[in-house]
Tab-separated table of C-alpha atoms (C1' of nucleotides) in Angstrom:
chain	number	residue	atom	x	y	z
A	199	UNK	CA	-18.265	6.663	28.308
A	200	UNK	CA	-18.955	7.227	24.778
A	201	UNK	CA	-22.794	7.612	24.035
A	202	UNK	CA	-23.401	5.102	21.532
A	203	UNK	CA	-21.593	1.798	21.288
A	204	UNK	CA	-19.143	1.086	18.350
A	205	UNK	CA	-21.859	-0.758	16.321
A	206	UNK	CA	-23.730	2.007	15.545
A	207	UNK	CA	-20.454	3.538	13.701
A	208	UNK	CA	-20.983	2.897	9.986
A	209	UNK	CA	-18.577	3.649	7.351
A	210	UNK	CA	-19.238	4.740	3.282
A	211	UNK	CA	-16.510	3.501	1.106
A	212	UNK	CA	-17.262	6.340	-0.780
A	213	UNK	CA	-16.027	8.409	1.934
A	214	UNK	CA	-13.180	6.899	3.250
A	215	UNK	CA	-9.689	8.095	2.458
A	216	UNK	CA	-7.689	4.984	1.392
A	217	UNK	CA	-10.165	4.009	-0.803
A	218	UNK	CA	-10.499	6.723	-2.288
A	219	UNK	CA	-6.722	7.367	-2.755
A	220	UNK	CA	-6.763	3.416	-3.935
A	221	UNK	CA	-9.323	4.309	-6.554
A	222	UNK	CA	-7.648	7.770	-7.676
A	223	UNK	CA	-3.979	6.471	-8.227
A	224	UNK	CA	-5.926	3.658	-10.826
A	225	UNK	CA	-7.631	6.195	-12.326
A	226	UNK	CA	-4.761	8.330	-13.237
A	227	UNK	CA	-2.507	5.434	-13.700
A	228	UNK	CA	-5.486	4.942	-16.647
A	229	UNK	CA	-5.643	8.334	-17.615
A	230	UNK	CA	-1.669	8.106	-18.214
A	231	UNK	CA	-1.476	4.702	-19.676
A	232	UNK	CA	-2.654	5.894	-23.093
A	233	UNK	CA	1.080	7.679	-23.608
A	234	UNK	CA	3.155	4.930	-22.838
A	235	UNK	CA	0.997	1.621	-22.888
A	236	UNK	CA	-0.921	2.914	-25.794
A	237	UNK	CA	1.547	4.331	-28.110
A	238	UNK	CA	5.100	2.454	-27.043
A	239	UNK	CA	4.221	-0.762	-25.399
A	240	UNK	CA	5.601	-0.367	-22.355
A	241	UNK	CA	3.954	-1.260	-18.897
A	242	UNK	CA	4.257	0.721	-15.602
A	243	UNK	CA	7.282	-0.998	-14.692
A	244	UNK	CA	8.998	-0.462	-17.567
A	245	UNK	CA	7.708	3.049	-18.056
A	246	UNK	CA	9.234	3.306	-14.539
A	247	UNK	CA	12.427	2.193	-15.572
A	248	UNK	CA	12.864	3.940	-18.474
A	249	UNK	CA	12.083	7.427	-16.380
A	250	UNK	CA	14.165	6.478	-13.286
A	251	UNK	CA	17.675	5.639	-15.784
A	252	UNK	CA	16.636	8.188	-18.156
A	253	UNK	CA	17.990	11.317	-16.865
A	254	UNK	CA	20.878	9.411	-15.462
A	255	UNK	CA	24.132	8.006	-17.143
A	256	UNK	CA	23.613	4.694	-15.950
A	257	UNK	CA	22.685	2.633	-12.710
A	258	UNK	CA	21.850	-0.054	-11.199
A	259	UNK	CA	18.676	-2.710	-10.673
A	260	UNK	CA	18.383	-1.682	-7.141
A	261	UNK	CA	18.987	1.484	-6.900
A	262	UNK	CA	15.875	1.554	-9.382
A	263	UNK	CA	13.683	-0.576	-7.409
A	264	UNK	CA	15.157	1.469	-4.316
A	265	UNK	CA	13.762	5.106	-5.471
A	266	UNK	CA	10.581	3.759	-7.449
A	267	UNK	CA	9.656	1.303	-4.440
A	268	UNK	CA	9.714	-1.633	-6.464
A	269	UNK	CA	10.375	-5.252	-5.703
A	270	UNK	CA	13.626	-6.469	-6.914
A	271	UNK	CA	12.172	-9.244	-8.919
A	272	UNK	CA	9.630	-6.711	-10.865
A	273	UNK	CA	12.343	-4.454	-11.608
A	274	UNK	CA	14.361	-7.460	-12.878
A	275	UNK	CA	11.608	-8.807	-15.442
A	276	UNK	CA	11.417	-5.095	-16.366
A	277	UNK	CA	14.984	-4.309	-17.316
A	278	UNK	CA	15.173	-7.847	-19.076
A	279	UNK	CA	11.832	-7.087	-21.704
A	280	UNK	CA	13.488	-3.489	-21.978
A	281	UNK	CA	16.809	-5.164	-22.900
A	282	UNK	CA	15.099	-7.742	-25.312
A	283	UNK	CA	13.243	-4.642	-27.066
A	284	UNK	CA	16.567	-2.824	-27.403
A	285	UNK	CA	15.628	0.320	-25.162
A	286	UNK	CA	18.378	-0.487	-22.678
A	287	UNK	CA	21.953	-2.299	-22.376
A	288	UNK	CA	23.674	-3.855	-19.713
A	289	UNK	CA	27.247	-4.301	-18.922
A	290	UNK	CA	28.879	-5.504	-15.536
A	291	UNK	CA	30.042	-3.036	-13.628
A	292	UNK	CA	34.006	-3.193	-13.336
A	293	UNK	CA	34.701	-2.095	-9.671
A	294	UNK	CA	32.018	-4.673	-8.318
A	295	UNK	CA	31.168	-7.373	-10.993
A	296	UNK	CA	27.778	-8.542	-9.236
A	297	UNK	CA	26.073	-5.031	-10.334
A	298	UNK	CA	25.352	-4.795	-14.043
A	299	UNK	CA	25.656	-0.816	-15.191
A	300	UNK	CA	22.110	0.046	-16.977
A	301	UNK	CA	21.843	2.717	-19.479
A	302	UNK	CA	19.247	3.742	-22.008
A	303	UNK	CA	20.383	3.196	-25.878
A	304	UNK	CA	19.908	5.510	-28.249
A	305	UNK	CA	16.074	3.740	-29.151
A	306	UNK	CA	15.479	4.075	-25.686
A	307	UNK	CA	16.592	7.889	-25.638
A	308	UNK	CA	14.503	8.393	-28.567
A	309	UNK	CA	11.304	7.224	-26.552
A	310	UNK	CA	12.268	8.888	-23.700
A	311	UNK	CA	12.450	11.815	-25.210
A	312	UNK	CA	9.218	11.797	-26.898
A	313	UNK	CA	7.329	10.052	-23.782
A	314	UNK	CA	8.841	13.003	-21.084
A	315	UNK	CA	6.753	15.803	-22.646
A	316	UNK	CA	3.745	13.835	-23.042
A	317	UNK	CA	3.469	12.422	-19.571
A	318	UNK	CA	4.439	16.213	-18.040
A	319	UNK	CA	1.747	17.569	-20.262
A	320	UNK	CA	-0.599	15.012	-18.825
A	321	UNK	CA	-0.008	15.548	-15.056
A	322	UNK	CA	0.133	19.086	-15.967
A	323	UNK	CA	-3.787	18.719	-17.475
A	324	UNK	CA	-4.795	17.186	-14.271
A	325	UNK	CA	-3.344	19.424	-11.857
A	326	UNK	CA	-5.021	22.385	-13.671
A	327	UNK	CA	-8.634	21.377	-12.908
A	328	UNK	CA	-7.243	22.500	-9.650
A	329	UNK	CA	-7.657	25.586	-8.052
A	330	UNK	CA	-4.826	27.158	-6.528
A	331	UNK	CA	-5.227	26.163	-2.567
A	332	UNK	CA	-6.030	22.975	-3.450
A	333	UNK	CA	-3.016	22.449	-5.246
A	334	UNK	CA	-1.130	23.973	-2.778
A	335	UNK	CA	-2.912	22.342	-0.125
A	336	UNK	CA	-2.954	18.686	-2.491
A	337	UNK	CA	0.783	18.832	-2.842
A	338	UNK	CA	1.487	19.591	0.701
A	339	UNK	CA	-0.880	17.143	1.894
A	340	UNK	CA	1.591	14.631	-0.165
A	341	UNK	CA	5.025	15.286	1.276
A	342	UNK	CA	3.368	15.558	4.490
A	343	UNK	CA	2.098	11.976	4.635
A	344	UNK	CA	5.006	10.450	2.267
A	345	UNK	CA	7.097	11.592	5.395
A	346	UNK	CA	4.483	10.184	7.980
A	347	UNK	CA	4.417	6.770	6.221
A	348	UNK	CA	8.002	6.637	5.401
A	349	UNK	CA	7.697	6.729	1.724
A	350	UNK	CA	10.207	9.200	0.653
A	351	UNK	CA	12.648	7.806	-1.555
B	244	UNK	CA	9.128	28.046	-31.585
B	245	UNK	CA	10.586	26.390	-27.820
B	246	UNK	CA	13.740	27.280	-26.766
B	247	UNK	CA	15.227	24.079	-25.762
B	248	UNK	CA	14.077	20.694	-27.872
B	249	UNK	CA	11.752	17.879	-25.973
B	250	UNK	CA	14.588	16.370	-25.604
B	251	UNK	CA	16.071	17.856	-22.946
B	252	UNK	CA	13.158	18.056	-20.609
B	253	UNK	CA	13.592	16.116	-17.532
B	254	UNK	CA	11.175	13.841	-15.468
B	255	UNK	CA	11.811	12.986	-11.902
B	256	UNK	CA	10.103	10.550	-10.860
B	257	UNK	CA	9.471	11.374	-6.972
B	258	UNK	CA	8.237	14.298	-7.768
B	259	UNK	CA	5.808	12.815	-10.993
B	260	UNK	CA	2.187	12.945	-9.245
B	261	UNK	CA	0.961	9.702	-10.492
B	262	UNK	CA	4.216	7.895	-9.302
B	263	UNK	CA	3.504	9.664	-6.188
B	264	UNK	CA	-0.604	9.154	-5.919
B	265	UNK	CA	0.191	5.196	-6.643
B	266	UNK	CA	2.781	5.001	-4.060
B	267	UNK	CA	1.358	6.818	-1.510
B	268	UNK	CA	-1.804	4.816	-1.672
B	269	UNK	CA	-0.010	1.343	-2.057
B	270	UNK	CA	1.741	2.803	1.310
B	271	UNK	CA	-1.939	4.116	2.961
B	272	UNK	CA	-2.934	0.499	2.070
B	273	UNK	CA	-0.645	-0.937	4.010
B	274	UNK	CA	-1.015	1.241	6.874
B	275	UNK	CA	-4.239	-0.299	6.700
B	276	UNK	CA	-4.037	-3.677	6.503
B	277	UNK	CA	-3.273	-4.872	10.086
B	278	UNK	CA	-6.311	-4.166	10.839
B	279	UNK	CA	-8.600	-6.038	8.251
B	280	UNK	CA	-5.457	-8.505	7.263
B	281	UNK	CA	-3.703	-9.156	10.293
B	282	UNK	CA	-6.592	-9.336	12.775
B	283	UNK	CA	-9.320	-10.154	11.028
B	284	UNK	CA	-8.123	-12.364	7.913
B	285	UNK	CA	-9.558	-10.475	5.661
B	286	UNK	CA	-7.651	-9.326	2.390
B	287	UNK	CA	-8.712	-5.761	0.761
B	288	UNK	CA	-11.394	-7.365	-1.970
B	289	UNK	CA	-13.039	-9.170	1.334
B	290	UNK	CA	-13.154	-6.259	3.064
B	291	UNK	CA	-14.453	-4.335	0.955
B	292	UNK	CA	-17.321	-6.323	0.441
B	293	UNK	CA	-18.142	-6.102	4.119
B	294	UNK	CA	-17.778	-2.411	4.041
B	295	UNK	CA	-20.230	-1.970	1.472
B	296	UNK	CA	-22.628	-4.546	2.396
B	297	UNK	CA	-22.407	-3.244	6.020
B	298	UNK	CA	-24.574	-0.670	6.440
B	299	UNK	CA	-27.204	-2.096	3.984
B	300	UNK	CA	-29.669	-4.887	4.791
B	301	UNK	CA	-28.893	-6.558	1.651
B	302	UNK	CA	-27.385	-5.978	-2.095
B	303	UNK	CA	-25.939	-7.690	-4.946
B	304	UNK	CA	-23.080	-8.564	-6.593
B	305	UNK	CA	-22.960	-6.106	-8.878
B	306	UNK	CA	-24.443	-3.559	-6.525
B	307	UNK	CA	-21.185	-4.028	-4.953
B	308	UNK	CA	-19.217	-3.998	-7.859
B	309	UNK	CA	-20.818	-0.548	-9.435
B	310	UNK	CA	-19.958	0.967	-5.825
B	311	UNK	CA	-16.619	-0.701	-5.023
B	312	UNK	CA	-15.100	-0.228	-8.798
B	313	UNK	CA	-14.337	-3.757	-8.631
B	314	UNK	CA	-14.077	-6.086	-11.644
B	315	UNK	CA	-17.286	-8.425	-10.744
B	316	UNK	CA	-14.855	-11.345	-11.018
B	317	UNK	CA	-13.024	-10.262	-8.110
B	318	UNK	CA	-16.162	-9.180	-6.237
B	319	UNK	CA	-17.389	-12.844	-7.225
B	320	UNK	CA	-14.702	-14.256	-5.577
B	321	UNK	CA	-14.399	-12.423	-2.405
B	322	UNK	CA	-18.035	-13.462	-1.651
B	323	UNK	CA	-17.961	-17.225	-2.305
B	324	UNK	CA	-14.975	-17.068	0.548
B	325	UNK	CA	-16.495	-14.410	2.362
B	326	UNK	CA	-19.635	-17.113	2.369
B	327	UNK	CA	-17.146	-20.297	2.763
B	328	UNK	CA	-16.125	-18.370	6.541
B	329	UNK	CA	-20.039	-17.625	7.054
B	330	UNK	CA	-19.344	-14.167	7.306
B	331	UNK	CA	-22.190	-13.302	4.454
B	332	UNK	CA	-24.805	-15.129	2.976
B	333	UNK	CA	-26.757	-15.394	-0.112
B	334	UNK	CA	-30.251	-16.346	-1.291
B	335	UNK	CA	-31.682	-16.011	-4.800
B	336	UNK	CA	-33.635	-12.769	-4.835
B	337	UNK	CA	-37.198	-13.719	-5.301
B	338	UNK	CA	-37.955	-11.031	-7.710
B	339	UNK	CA	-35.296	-11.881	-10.123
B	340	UNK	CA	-33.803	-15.175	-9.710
B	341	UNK	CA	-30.687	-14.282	-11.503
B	342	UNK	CA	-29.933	-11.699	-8.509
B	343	UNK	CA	-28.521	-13.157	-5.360
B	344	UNK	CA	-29.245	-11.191	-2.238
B	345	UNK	CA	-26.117	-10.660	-0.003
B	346	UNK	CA	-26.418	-10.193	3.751
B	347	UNK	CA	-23.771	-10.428	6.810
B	348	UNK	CA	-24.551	-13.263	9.384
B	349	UNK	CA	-24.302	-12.755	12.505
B	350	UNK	CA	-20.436	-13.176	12.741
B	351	UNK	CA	-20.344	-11.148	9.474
B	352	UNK	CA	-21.675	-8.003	11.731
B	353	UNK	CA	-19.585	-9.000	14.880
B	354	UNK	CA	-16.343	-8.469	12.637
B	355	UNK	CA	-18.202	-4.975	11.256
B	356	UNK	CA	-18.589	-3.362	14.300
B	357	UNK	CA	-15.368	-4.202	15.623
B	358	UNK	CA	-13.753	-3.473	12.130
B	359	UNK	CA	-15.599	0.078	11.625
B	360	UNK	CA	-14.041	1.871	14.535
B	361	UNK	CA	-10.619	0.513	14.108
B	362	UNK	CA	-10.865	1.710	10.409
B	363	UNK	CA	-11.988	5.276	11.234
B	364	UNK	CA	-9.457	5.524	13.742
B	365	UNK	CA	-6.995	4.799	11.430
B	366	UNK	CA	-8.096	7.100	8.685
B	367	UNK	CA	-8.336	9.636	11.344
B	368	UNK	CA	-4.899	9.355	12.691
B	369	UNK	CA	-3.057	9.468	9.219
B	370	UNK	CA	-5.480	12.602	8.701
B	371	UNK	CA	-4.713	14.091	11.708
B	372	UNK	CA	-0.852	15.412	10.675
B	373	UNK	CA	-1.907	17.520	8.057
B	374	UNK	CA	-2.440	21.384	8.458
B	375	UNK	CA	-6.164	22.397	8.655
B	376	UNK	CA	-5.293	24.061	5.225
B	377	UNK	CA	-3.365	21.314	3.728
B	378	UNK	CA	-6.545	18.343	5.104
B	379	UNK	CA	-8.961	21.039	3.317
B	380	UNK	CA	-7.299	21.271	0.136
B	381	UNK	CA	-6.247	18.067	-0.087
B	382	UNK	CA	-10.200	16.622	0.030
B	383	UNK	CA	-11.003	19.087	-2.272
B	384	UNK	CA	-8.481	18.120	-4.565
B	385	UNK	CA	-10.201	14.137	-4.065
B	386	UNK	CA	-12.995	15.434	-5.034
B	387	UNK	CA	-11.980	17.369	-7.939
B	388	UNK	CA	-9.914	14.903	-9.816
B	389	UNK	CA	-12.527	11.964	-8.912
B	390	UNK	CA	-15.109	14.463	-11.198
B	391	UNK	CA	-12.683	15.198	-13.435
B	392	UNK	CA	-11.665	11.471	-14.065
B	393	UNK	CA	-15.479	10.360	-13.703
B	394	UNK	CA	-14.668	7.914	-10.463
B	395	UNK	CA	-17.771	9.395	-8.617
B	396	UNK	CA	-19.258	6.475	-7.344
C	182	DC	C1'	44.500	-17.291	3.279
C	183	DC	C1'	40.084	-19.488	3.977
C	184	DC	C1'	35.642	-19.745	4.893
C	185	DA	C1'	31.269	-17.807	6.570
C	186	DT	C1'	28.392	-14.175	5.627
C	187	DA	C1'	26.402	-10.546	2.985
C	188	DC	C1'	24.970	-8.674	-1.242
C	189	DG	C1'	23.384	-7.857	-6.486
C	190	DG	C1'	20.624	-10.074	-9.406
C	191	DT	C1'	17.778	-13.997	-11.525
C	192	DT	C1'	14.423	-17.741	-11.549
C	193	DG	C1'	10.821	-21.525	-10.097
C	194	DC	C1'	6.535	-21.525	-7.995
C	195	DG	C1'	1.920	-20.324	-6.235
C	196	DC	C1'	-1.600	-16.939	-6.070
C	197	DG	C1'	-4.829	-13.311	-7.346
C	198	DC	C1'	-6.463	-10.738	-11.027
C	199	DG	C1'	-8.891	-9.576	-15.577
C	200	DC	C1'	-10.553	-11.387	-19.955
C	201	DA	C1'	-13.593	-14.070	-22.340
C	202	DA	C1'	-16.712	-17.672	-22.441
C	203	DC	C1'	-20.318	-19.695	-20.220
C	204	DC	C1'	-25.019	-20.862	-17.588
C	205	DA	C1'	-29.403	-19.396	-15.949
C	206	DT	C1'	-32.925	-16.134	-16.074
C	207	DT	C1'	-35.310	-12.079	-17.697
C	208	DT	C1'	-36.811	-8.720	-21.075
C	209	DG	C1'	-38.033	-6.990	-25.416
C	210	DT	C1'	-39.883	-7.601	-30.139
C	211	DG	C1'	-42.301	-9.451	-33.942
D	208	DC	C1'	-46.137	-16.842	-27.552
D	209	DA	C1'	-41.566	-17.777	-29.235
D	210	DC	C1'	-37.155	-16.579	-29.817
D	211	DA	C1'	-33.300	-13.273	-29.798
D	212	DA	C1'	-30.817	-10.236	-27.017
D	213	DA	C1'	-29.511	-8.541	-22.572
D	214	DT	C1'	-28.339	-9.193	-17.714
D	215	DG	C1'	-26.599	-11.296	-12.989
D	216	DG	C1'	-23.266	-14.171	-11.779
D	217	DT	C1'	-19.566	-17.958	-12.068
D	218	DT	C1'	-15.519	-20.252	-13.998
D	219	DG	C1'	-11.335	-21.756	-17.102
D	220	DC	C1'	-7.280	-19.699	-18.586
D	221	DG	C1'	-3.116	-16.839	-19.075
D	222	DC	C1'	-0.331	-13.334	-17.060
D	223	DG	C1'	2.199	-10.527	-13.762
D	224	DC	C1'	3.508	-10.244	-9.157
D	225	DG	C1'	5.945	-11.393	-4.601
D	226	DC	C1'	8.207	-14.992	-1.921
D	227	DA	C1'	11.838	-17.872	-1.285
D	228	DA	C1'	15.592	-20.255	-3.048
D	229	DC	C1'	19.368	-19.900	-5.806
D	230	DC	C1'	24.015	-18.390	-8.442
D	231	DG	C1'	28.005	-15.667	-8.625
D	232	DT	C1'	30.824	-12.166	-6.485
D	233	DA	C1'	32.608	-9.387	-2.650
D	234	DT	C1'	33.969	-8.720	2.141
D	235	DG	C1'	35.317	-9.335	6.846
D	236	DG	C1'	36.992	-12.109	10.805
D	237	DG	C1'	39.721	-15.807	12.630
DNA sequence: CCCATACGGTTGCGCGCGCAACCATTTGTG
DNA sequence: CACAAATGGTTGCGCGCGCAACCGTATGGG
């Protein structure tokens, strides 16, 4: 009983959600790329990585690919260019000798230290062109459908 | 003159927006999918083509790519399989014979009109849990960090 | 105690993407 | 009018990713 039959529906790209949300998260992904790609030569999965063991002791590969979302495999190539470059060391873990423990060296804590302030700084700078109910309103918006799609760590 | 050093600033990554903007799309994308992937065959390049070229009577290539974002390799691609299924086809613009004018066939608009709907309805739905307030804020927010990181179409 | 099964992690392979080079055509300039 | 430069579009190549298969270790059931 609608009045006009489904072919008449048309649809702007420019207009629809998931693109848009496709085409945001590459644009900031850009606009952040220039502190780590840029200036220490990492890539988002290593960036990732680095951030997830940084502000632990140690851990291991899947509990990092569990709370960043990534597959196994990418974390694995990740943690093995990080461990070529000296930013992290592994050693097998003694209760369970299948996991290998992960933790940043001290070259790696060096970076992280710098590359923390710098991306904060930089999410901070694009959250401020905000005004204060959308940010409000942006951020809810985000836990709200991170729980409706099951995305929560 | 900072209290603590850089050092001891902390960055979790759940709660970094950009880890959550590329996640959350990745995650909207999939959402997606069953309807242009599963039913239809299409994969998100593909689809996009037929989204744009939809409610035209013809474009280009690059017409596509300006409006899509897409590398022109990709949107090169997408239409030489979109063409090899006879879902679009091309003729060499008579004005400039460089320029190859892109229509749907028949099929091509068959799959569009059923596609449309199911897309809208989708969009809708995930839409639909957020709070009038947070929905508001959170397309103003869209809009304000596409201007702010130039991704206006 | 043994063996099947599960689990952490790595690796070979195929695929899709972007880069750069390329072809054909058009446009601008002397 | 000729030729250089720019433009629309396609293609060869290398790279990073996910899938599936694999290795080594741990665990549970007979």
């Amino acid at each position: 009983m609608t009045a006009r039959p489904p072919s008449e529906q048309t649809l702007e790209l420019a207009a629809f959600v998931p693109f848009r949300l496709n085409r945001l998260a590459a644009g900031v992904s850009e606009h952040l790329a220039v502190v780590y790609q840029r200036r220490f030569g990492l890539d988002i999965p290593q960036w990732r990585v680095v951030a997830t063991v940084g502000p632990q002791q140690a851990c291991t590969a899947q509990s990092i690919a569990a709370s960043t979302r990534m597959h196994k495999t990418r974390v694995s190539r990740a943690i093995a260019e990080l461990e070529a470059r000296q930013l992290v060391e592994r050693a097998s873990s003694a209760e369970d000798r299948r996991e290998r423990e992960i933790r940043l060296t001290k070259a790696g804590r060096r970076i992280y230290g710098e590359l923390v302030p710098l991306a904060l700084a930089r999410e901070a700078a694009l959250l401020e062109c905000l005004s204060p109910e959308q940010l409000c309103g942006f951020l809810g918006a985000l836990d709200t459908l991170e729980r409706y799609l099951h995305l929560e760590n």
